[in-house]
């Protein structure tokens, strides 16, 4: 029974990788930013009735699905523009994340009974990273 579950997970991962590849290619063809396109496609799939609930270990997402997306984004980065805009990028990447994390920490401590400030900063650090 364990081999059957492992086989199902491998097929699930391969199927999701294939779907991700197709969605990225379709997003490029339609000239839609592929991260936005992937989120919209996932949202659309969530409304399809009768689809089975899929539970995936978050470590698999960070290990298998995120690196190809980040790798592709790195190749698409204009380093000339990056160096020209390094100060605003740095301020947003560090300053805005620090500011947002601090606000989330204090608001969550005030609104959630028993929530400590360190837990609030942890929550803020998780939900405040900037996206592309």
PDB file of N, CA and C in Angstrom, residues 34-98:
ATOM      1  N   UNK A  34       3.654  35.292 -16.041  1.00  0.00           N
ATOM      2  CA  UNK A  34       3.331  33.908 -15.687  1.00  0.00           C
ATOM      3  C   UNK A  34       3.024  33.695 -14.209  1.00  0.00           C
ATOM      4  N   UNK A  35       3.640  34.416 -13.239  1.00  0.00           N
ATOM      5  CA  UNK A  35       3.199  34.189 -11.845  1.00  0.00           C
ATOM      6  C   UNK A  35       1.732  34.570 -11.645  1.00  0.00           C
ATOM      7  N   UNK A  36       1.318  35.667 -12.257  1.00  0.00           N
ATOM      8  CA  UNK A  36      -0.082  36.074 -12.150  1.00  0.00           C
ATOM      9  C   UNK A  36      -0.966  35.048 -12.853  1.00  0.00           C
ATOM     10  N   UNK A  37      -0.524  34.577 -14.008  1.00  0.00           N
ATOM     11  CA  UNK A  37      -1.287  33.598 -14.761  1.00  0.00           C
ATOM     12  C   UNK A  37      -1.428  32.292 -13.978  1.00  0.00           C
ATOM     13  N   UNK A  38      -0.354  31.857 -13.307  1.00  0.00           N
ATOM     14  CA  UNK A  38      -0.428  30.628 -12.513  1.00  0.00           C
ATOM     15  C   UNK A  38      -1.410  30.776 -11.355  1.00  0.00           C
ATOM     16  N   UNK A  39      -1.394  31.935 -10.697  1.00  0.00           N
ATOM     17  CA  UNK A  39      -2.321  32.161  -9.585  1.00  0.00           C
ATOM     18  C   UNK A  39      -3.764  32.181 -10.098  1.00  0.00           C
ATOM     19  N   UNK A  40      -3.991  32.879 -11.222  1.00  0.00           N
ATOM     20  CA  UNK A  40      -5.347  32.933 -11.774  1.00  0.00           C
ATOM     21  C   UNK A  40      -5.825  31.552 -12.230  1.00  0.00           C
ATOM     22  N   UNK A  41      -4.935  30.782 -12.836  1.00  0.00           N
ATOM     23  CA  UNK A  41      -5.309  29.427 -13.264  1.00  0.00           C
ATOM     24  C   UNK A  41      -5.624  28.547 -12.053  1.00  0.00           C
ATOM     25  N   UNK A  42      -4.826  28.655 -11.005  1.00  0.00           N
ATOM     26  CA  UNK A  42      -5.103  27.888  -9.785  1.00  0.00           C
ATOM     27  C   UNK A  42      -6.410  28.293  -9.144  1.00  0.00           C
ATOM     28  N   UNK A  43      -6.693  29.590  -9.154  1.00  0.00           N
ATOM     29  CA  UNK A  43      -7.961  30.085  -8.607  1.00  0.00           C
ATOM     30  C   UNK A  43      -9.128  29.563  -9.434  1.00  0.00           C
ATOM     31  N   UNK A  44      -8.982  29.589 -10.749  1.00  0.00           N
ATOM     32  CA  UNK A  44     -10.050  29.081 -11.621  1.00  0.00           C
ATOM     33  C   UNK A  44     -10.278  27.589 -11.372  1.00  0.00           C
ATOM     34  N   UNK A  45      -9.193  26.825 -11.212  1.00  0.00           N
ATOM     35  CA  UNK A  45      -9.335  25.391 -10.940  1.00  0.00           C
ATOM     36  C   UNK A  45     -10.031  25.123  -9.610  1.00  0.00           C
ATOM     37  N   UNK A  46      -9.845  26.019  -8.653  1.00  0.00           N
ATOM     38  CA  UNK A  46     -10.462  25.796  -7.341  1.00  0.00           C
ATOM     39  C   UNK A  46     -11.982  25.887  -7.392  1.00  0.00           C
ATOM     40  N   UNK A  47     -12.516  26.516  -8.435  1.00  0.00           N
ATOM     41  CA  UNK A  47     -13.972  26.640  -8.555  1.00  0.00           C
ATOM     42  C   UNK A  47     -14.599  25.528  -9.386  1.00  0.00           C
ATOM     43  N   UNK A  48     -13.793  24.643  -9.954  1.00  0.00           N
ATOM     44  CA  UNK A  48     -14.333  23.540 -10.753  1.00  0.00           C
ATOM     45  C   UNK A  48     -14.926  22.500  -9.797  1.00  0.00           C
ATOM     46  N   UNK A  49     -16.227  22.241  -9.924  1.00  0.00           N
ATOM     47  CA  UNK A  49     -16.842  21.270  -9.010  1.00  0.00           C
ATOM     48  C   UNK A  49     -16.402  19.845  -9.337  1.00  0.00           C
ATOM     49  N   UNK A  50     -16.285  19.050  -8.301  1.00  0.00           N
ATOM     50  CA  UNK A  50     -15.981  17.641  -8.478  1.00  0.00           C
ATOM     51  C   UNK A  50     -14.505  17.295  -8.523  1.00  0.00           C
ATOM     52  N   UNK A  51     -13.624  18.286  -8.532  1.00  0.00           N
ATOM     53  CA  UNK A  51     -12.192  17.974  -8.502  1.00  0.00           C
ATOM     54  C   UNK A  51     -11.822  17.470  -7.111  1.00  0.00           C
ATOM     55  N   UNK A  52     -10.989  16.464  -7.043  1.00  0.00           N
ATOM     56  CA  UNK A  52     -10.602  15.959  -5.719  1.00  0.00           C
ATOM     57  C   UNK A  52      -9.720  16.966  -4.982  1.00  0.00           C
ATOM     58  N   UNK A  53      -9.797  16.921  -3.670  1.00  0.00           N
ATOM     59  CA  UNK A  53      -8.946  17.760  -2.844  1.00  0.00           C
ATOM     60  C   UNK A  53      -7.536  17.189  -2.858  1.00  0.00           C
ATOM     61  N   UNK A  54      -6.575  18.033  -3.150  1.00  0.00           N
ATOM     62  CA  UNK A  54      -5.183  17.603  -3.211  1.00  0.00           C
ATOM     63  C   UNK A  54      -4.446  18.198  -2.027  1.00  0.00           C
ATOM     64  N   UNK A  55      -3.796  17.350  -1.269  1.00  0.00           N
ATOM     65  CA  UNK A  55      -3.004  17.796  -0.136  1.00  0.00           C
ATOM     66  C   UNK A  55      -1.537  17.543  -0.475  1.00  0.00           C
ATOM     67  N   UNK A  56      -0.753  18.615  -0.471  1.00  0.00           N
ATOM     68  CA  UNK A  56       0.666  18.517  -0.817  1.00  0.00           C
ATOM     69  C   UNK A  56       1.480  19.048   0.346  1.00  0.00           C
ATOM     70  N   UNK A  57       2.540  18.352   0.659  1.00  0.00           N
ATOM     71  CA  UNK A  57       3.471  18.814   1.681  1.00  0.00           C
ATOM     72  C   UNK A  57       4.099  20.122   1.193  1.00  0.00           C
ATOM     73  N   UNK A  58       4.042  21.204   1.977  1.00  0.00           N
ATOM     74  CA  UNK A  58       4.612  22.485   1.544  1.00  0.00           C
ATOM     75  C   UNK A  58       6.095  22.391   1.192  1.00  0.00           C
ATOM     76  N   UNK A  59       6.815  21.458   1.805  1.00  0.00           N
ATOM     77  CA  UNK A  59       8.231  21.298   1.473  1.00  0.00           C
ATOM     78  C   UNK A  59       8.407  20.899   0.008  1.00  0.00           C
ATOM     79  N   UNK A  60       7.454  20.135  -0.535  1.00  0.00           N
ATOM     80  CA  UNK A  60       7.532  19.771  -1.952  1.00  0.00           C
ATOM     81  C   UNK A  60       7.412  21.001  -2.846  1.00  0.00           C
ATOM     82  N   UNK A  61       6.561  21.934  -2.453  1.00  0.00           N
ATOM     83  CA  UNK A  61       6.395  23.157  -3.242  1.00  0.00           C
ATOM     84  C   UNK A  61       7.715  23.913  -3.285  1.00  0.00           C
ATOM     85  N   UNK A  62       8.341  24.076  -2.113  1.00  0.00           N
ATOM     86  CA  UNK A  62       9.591  24.830  -2.048  1.00  0.00           C
ATOM     87  C   UNK A  62      10.749  24.076  -2.696  1.00  0.00           C
ATOM     88  N   UNK A  63      10.686  22.770  -2.710  1.00  0.00           N
ATOM     89  CA  UNK A  63      11.783  21.977  -3.254  1.00  0.00           C
ATOM     90  C   UNK A  63      11.647  21.738  -4.748  1.00  0.00           C
ATOM     91  N   UNK A  64      10.415  21.531  -5.238  1.00  0.00           N
ATOM     92  CA  UNK A  64      10.231  21.106  -6.626  1.00  0.00           C
ATOM     93  C   UNK A  64       9.678  22.212  -7.520  1.00  0.00           C
ATOM     94  N   UNK A  65       8.661  22.933  -7.072  1.00  0.00           N
ATOM     95  CA  UNK A  65       7.965  23.858  -7.960  1.00  0.00           C
ATOM     96  C   UNK A  65       8.536  25.271  -7.953  1.00  0.00           C
ATOM     97  N   UNK A  66       8.970  25.753  -6.809  1.00  0.00           N
ATOM     98  CA  UNK A  66       9.452  27.133  -6.725  1.00  0.00           C
ATOM     99  C   UNK A  66      10.784  27.371  -7.434  1.00  0.00           C
ATOM    100  N   UNK A  67      11.769  26.476  -7.323  1.00  0.00           N
ATOM    101  CA  UNK A  67      13.056  26.755  -7.999  1.00  0.00           C
ATOM    102  C   UNK A  67      12.962  26.975  -9.512  1.00  0.00           C
ATOM    103  N   UNK A  68      12.185  26.183 -10.267  1.00  0.00           N
ATOM    104  CA  UNK A  68      12.110  26.486 -11.703  1.00  0.00           C
ATOM    105  C   UNK A  68      11.501  27.862 -11.992  1.00  0.00           C
ATOM    106  N   UNK A  69      10.518  28.261 -11.189  1.00  0.00           N
ATOM    107  CA  UNK A  69       9.920  29.577 -11.391  1.00  0.00           C
ATOM    108  C   UNK A  69      10.918  30.688 -11.085  1.00  0.00           C
ATOM    109  N   UNK A  70      11.658  30.551  -9.981  1.00  0.00           N
ATOM    110  CA  UNK A  70      12.645  31.569  -9.631  1.00  0.00           C
ATOM    111  C   UNK A  70      13.789  31.596 -10.632  1.00  0.00           C
ATOM    112  N   UNK A  71      14.180  30.424 -11.108  1.00  0.00           N
ATOM    113  CA  UNK A  71      15.261  30.345 -12.090  1.00  0.00           C
ATOM    114  C   UNK A  71      14.860  31.080 -13.367  1.00  0.00           C
ATOM    115  N   UNK A  72      13.661  30.860 -13.828  1.00  0.00           N
ATOM    116  CA  UNK A  72      13.185  31.533 -15.036  1.00  0.00           C
ATOM    117  C   UNK A  72      13.103  33.035 -14.817  1.00  0.00           C
ATOM    118  N   UNK A  73      12.635  33.470 -13.654  1.00  0.00           N
ATOM    119  CA  UNK A  73      12.545  34.902 -13.362  1.00  0.00           C
ATOM    120  C   UNK A  73      13.930  35.536 -13.340  1.00  0.00           C
ATOM    121  N   UNK A  74      14.934  34.808 -12.858  1.00  0.00           N
ATOM    122  CA  UNK A  74      16.296  35.343 -12.834  1.00  0.00           C
ATOM    123  C   UNK A  74      16.827  35.551 -14.246  1.00  0.00           C
ATOM    124  N   UNK A  75      16.496  34.667 -15.164  1.00  0.00           N
ATOM    125  CA  UNK A  75      16.952  34.822 -16.548  1.00  0.00           C
ATOM    126  C   UNK A  75      16.270  35.992 -17.235  1.00  0.00           C
ATOM    127  N   UNK A  76      15.044  36.315 -16.804  1.00  0.00           N
ATOM    128  CA  UNK A  76      14.303  37.412 -17.412  1.00  0.00           C
ATOM    129  C   UNK A  76      14.647  38.771 -16.801  1.00  0.00           C
ATOM    130  N   UNK A  77      15.471  38.802 -15.755  1.00  0.00           N
ATOM    131  CA  UNK A  77      15.812  40.048 -15.087  1.00  0.00           C
ATOM    132  C   UNK A  77      16.779  40.867 -15.931  1.00  0.00           C
ATOM    133  N   UNK A  78      16.457  42.130 -16.110  1.00  0.00           N
ATOM    134  CA  UNK A  78      17.371  43.049 -16.793  1.00  0.00           C
ATOM    135  C   UNK A  78      18.340  43.595 -15.746  1.00  0.00           C
ATOM    136  N   UNK A  79      19.595  43.150 -15.824  1.00  0.00           N
ATOM    137  CA  UNK A  79      20.562  43.577 -14.811  1.00  0.00           C
ATOM    138  C   UNK A  79      20.887  45.058 -14.920  1.00  0.00           C
ATOM    139  N   UNK A  80      20.781  45.624 -16.090  1.00  0.00           N
ATOM    140  CA  UNK A  80      20.999  47.059 -16.259  1.00  0.00           C
ATOM    141  C   UNK A  80      19.917  47.832 -15.493  1.00  0.00           C
ATOM    142  N   UNK A  81      18.661  47.413 -15.660  1.00  0.00           N
ATOM    143  CA  UNK A  81      17.571  48.056 -14.920  1.00  0.00           C
ATOM    144  C   UNK A  81      17.688  47.786 -13.427  1.00  0.00           C
ATOM    145  N   UNK A  82      18.114  46.577 -13.091  1.00  0.00           N
ATOM    146  CA  UNK A  82      18.265  46.236 -11.675  1.00  0.00           C
ATOM    147  C   UNK A  82      19.256  47.183 -11.003  1.00  0.00           C
ATOM    148  N   UNK A  83      20.425  47.410 -11.587  1.00  0.00           N
ATOM    149  CA  UNK A  83      21.423  48.282 -10.972  1.00  0.00           C
ATOM    150  C   UNK A  83      20.977  49.739 -10.990  1.00  0.00           C
ATOM    151  N   UNK A  84      20.226  50.136 -12.018  1.00  0.00           N
ATOM    152  CA  UNK A  84      19.732  51.511 -12.086  1.00  0.00           C
ATOM    153  C   UNK A  84      18.715  51.770 -10.976  1.00  0.00           C
ATOM    154  N   UNK A  85      17.918  50.765 -10.643  1.00  0.00           N
ATOM    155  CA  UNK A  85      16.857  50.908  -9.644  1.00  0.00           C
ATOM    156  C   UNK A  85      17.201  50.228  -8.324  1.00  0.00           C
ATOM    157  N   UNK A  86      18.482  50.026  -8.036  1.00  0.00           N
ATOM    158  CA  UNK A  86      18.869  49.266  -6.845  1.00  0.00           C
ATOM    159  C   UNK A  86      18.416  49.918  -5.545  1.00  0.00           C
ATOM    160  N   UNK A  87      18.417  51.235  -5.455  1.00  0.00           N
ATOM    161  CA  UNK A  87      18.008  51.886  -4.202  1.00  0.00           C
ATOM    162  C   UNK A  87      16.513  51.670  -3.923  1.00  0.00           C
ATOM    163  N   UNK A  88      15.609  51.977  -4.874  1.00  0.00           N
ATOM    164  CA  UNK A  88      14.189  51.699  -4.591  1.00  0.00           C
ATOM    165  C   UNK A  88      13.908  50.215  -4.357  1.00  0.00           C
ATOM    166  N   UNK A  89      14.608  49.350  -5.110  1.00  0.00           N
ATOM    167  CA  UNK A  89      14.421  47.909  -4.910  1.00  0.00           C
ATOM    168  C   UNK A  89      14.845  47.516  -3.501  1.00  0.00           C
ATOM    169  N   UNK A  90      15.998  48.014  -3.066  1.00  0.00           N
ATOM    170  CA  UNK A  90      16.486  47.705  -1.720  1.00  0.00           C
ATOM    171  C   UNK A  90      15.557  48.230  -0.637  1.00  0.00           C
ATOM    172  N   UNK A  91      15.063  49.468  -0.834  1.00  0.00           N
ATOM    173  CA  UNK A  91      14.145  50.031   0.156  1.00  0.00           C
ATOM    174  C   UNK A  91      12.857  49.217   0.247  1.00  0.00           C
ATOM    175  N   UNK A  92      12.341  48.788  -0.897  1.00  0.00           N
ATOM    176  CA  UNK A  92      11.118  47.984  -0.875  1.00  0.00           C
ATOM    177  C   UNK A  92      11.382  46.582  -0.350  1.00  0.00           C
ATOM    178  N   UNK A  93      12.504  45.989  -0.768  1.00  0.00           N
ATOM    179  CA  UNK A  93      12.791  44.607  -0.377  1.00  0.00           C
ATOM    180  C   UNK A  93      13.075  44.486   1.110  1.00  0.00           C
ATOM    181  N   UNK A  94      13.762  45.459   1.677  1.00  0.00           N
ATOM    182  CA  UNK A  94      14.106  45.365   3.096  1.00  0.00           C
ATOM    183  C   UNK A  94      13.238  46.276   3.955  1.00  0.00           C
ATOM    184  N   UNK A  95      13.141  47.537   3.575  1.00  0.00           N
ATOM    185  CA  UNK A  95      12.386  48.495   4.382  1.00  0.00           C
ATOM    186  C   UNK A  95      10.910  48.184   4.464  1.00  0.00           C
ATOM    187  N   UNK A  96      10.297  47.907   3.310  1.00  0.00           N
ATOM    188  CA  UNK A  96       8.867  47.626   3.305  1.00  0.00           C
ATOM    189  C   UNK A  96       8.545  46.307   4.006  1.00  0.00           C
ATOM    190  N   UNK A  97       9.397  45.316   3.824  1.00  0.00           N
ATOM    191  CA  UNK A  97       9.181  44.034   4.503  1.00  0.00           C
ATOM    192  C   UNK A  97       9.307  44.221   6.022  1.00  0.00           C
ATOM    193  N   UNK A  98      10.315  44.972   6.466  1.00  0.00           N
ATOM    194  CA  UNK A  98      10.476  45.227   7.902  1.00  0.00           C
ATOM    195  C   UNK A  98       9.264  45.991   8.446  1.00  0.00           C
TER     196      UNK A  98
END
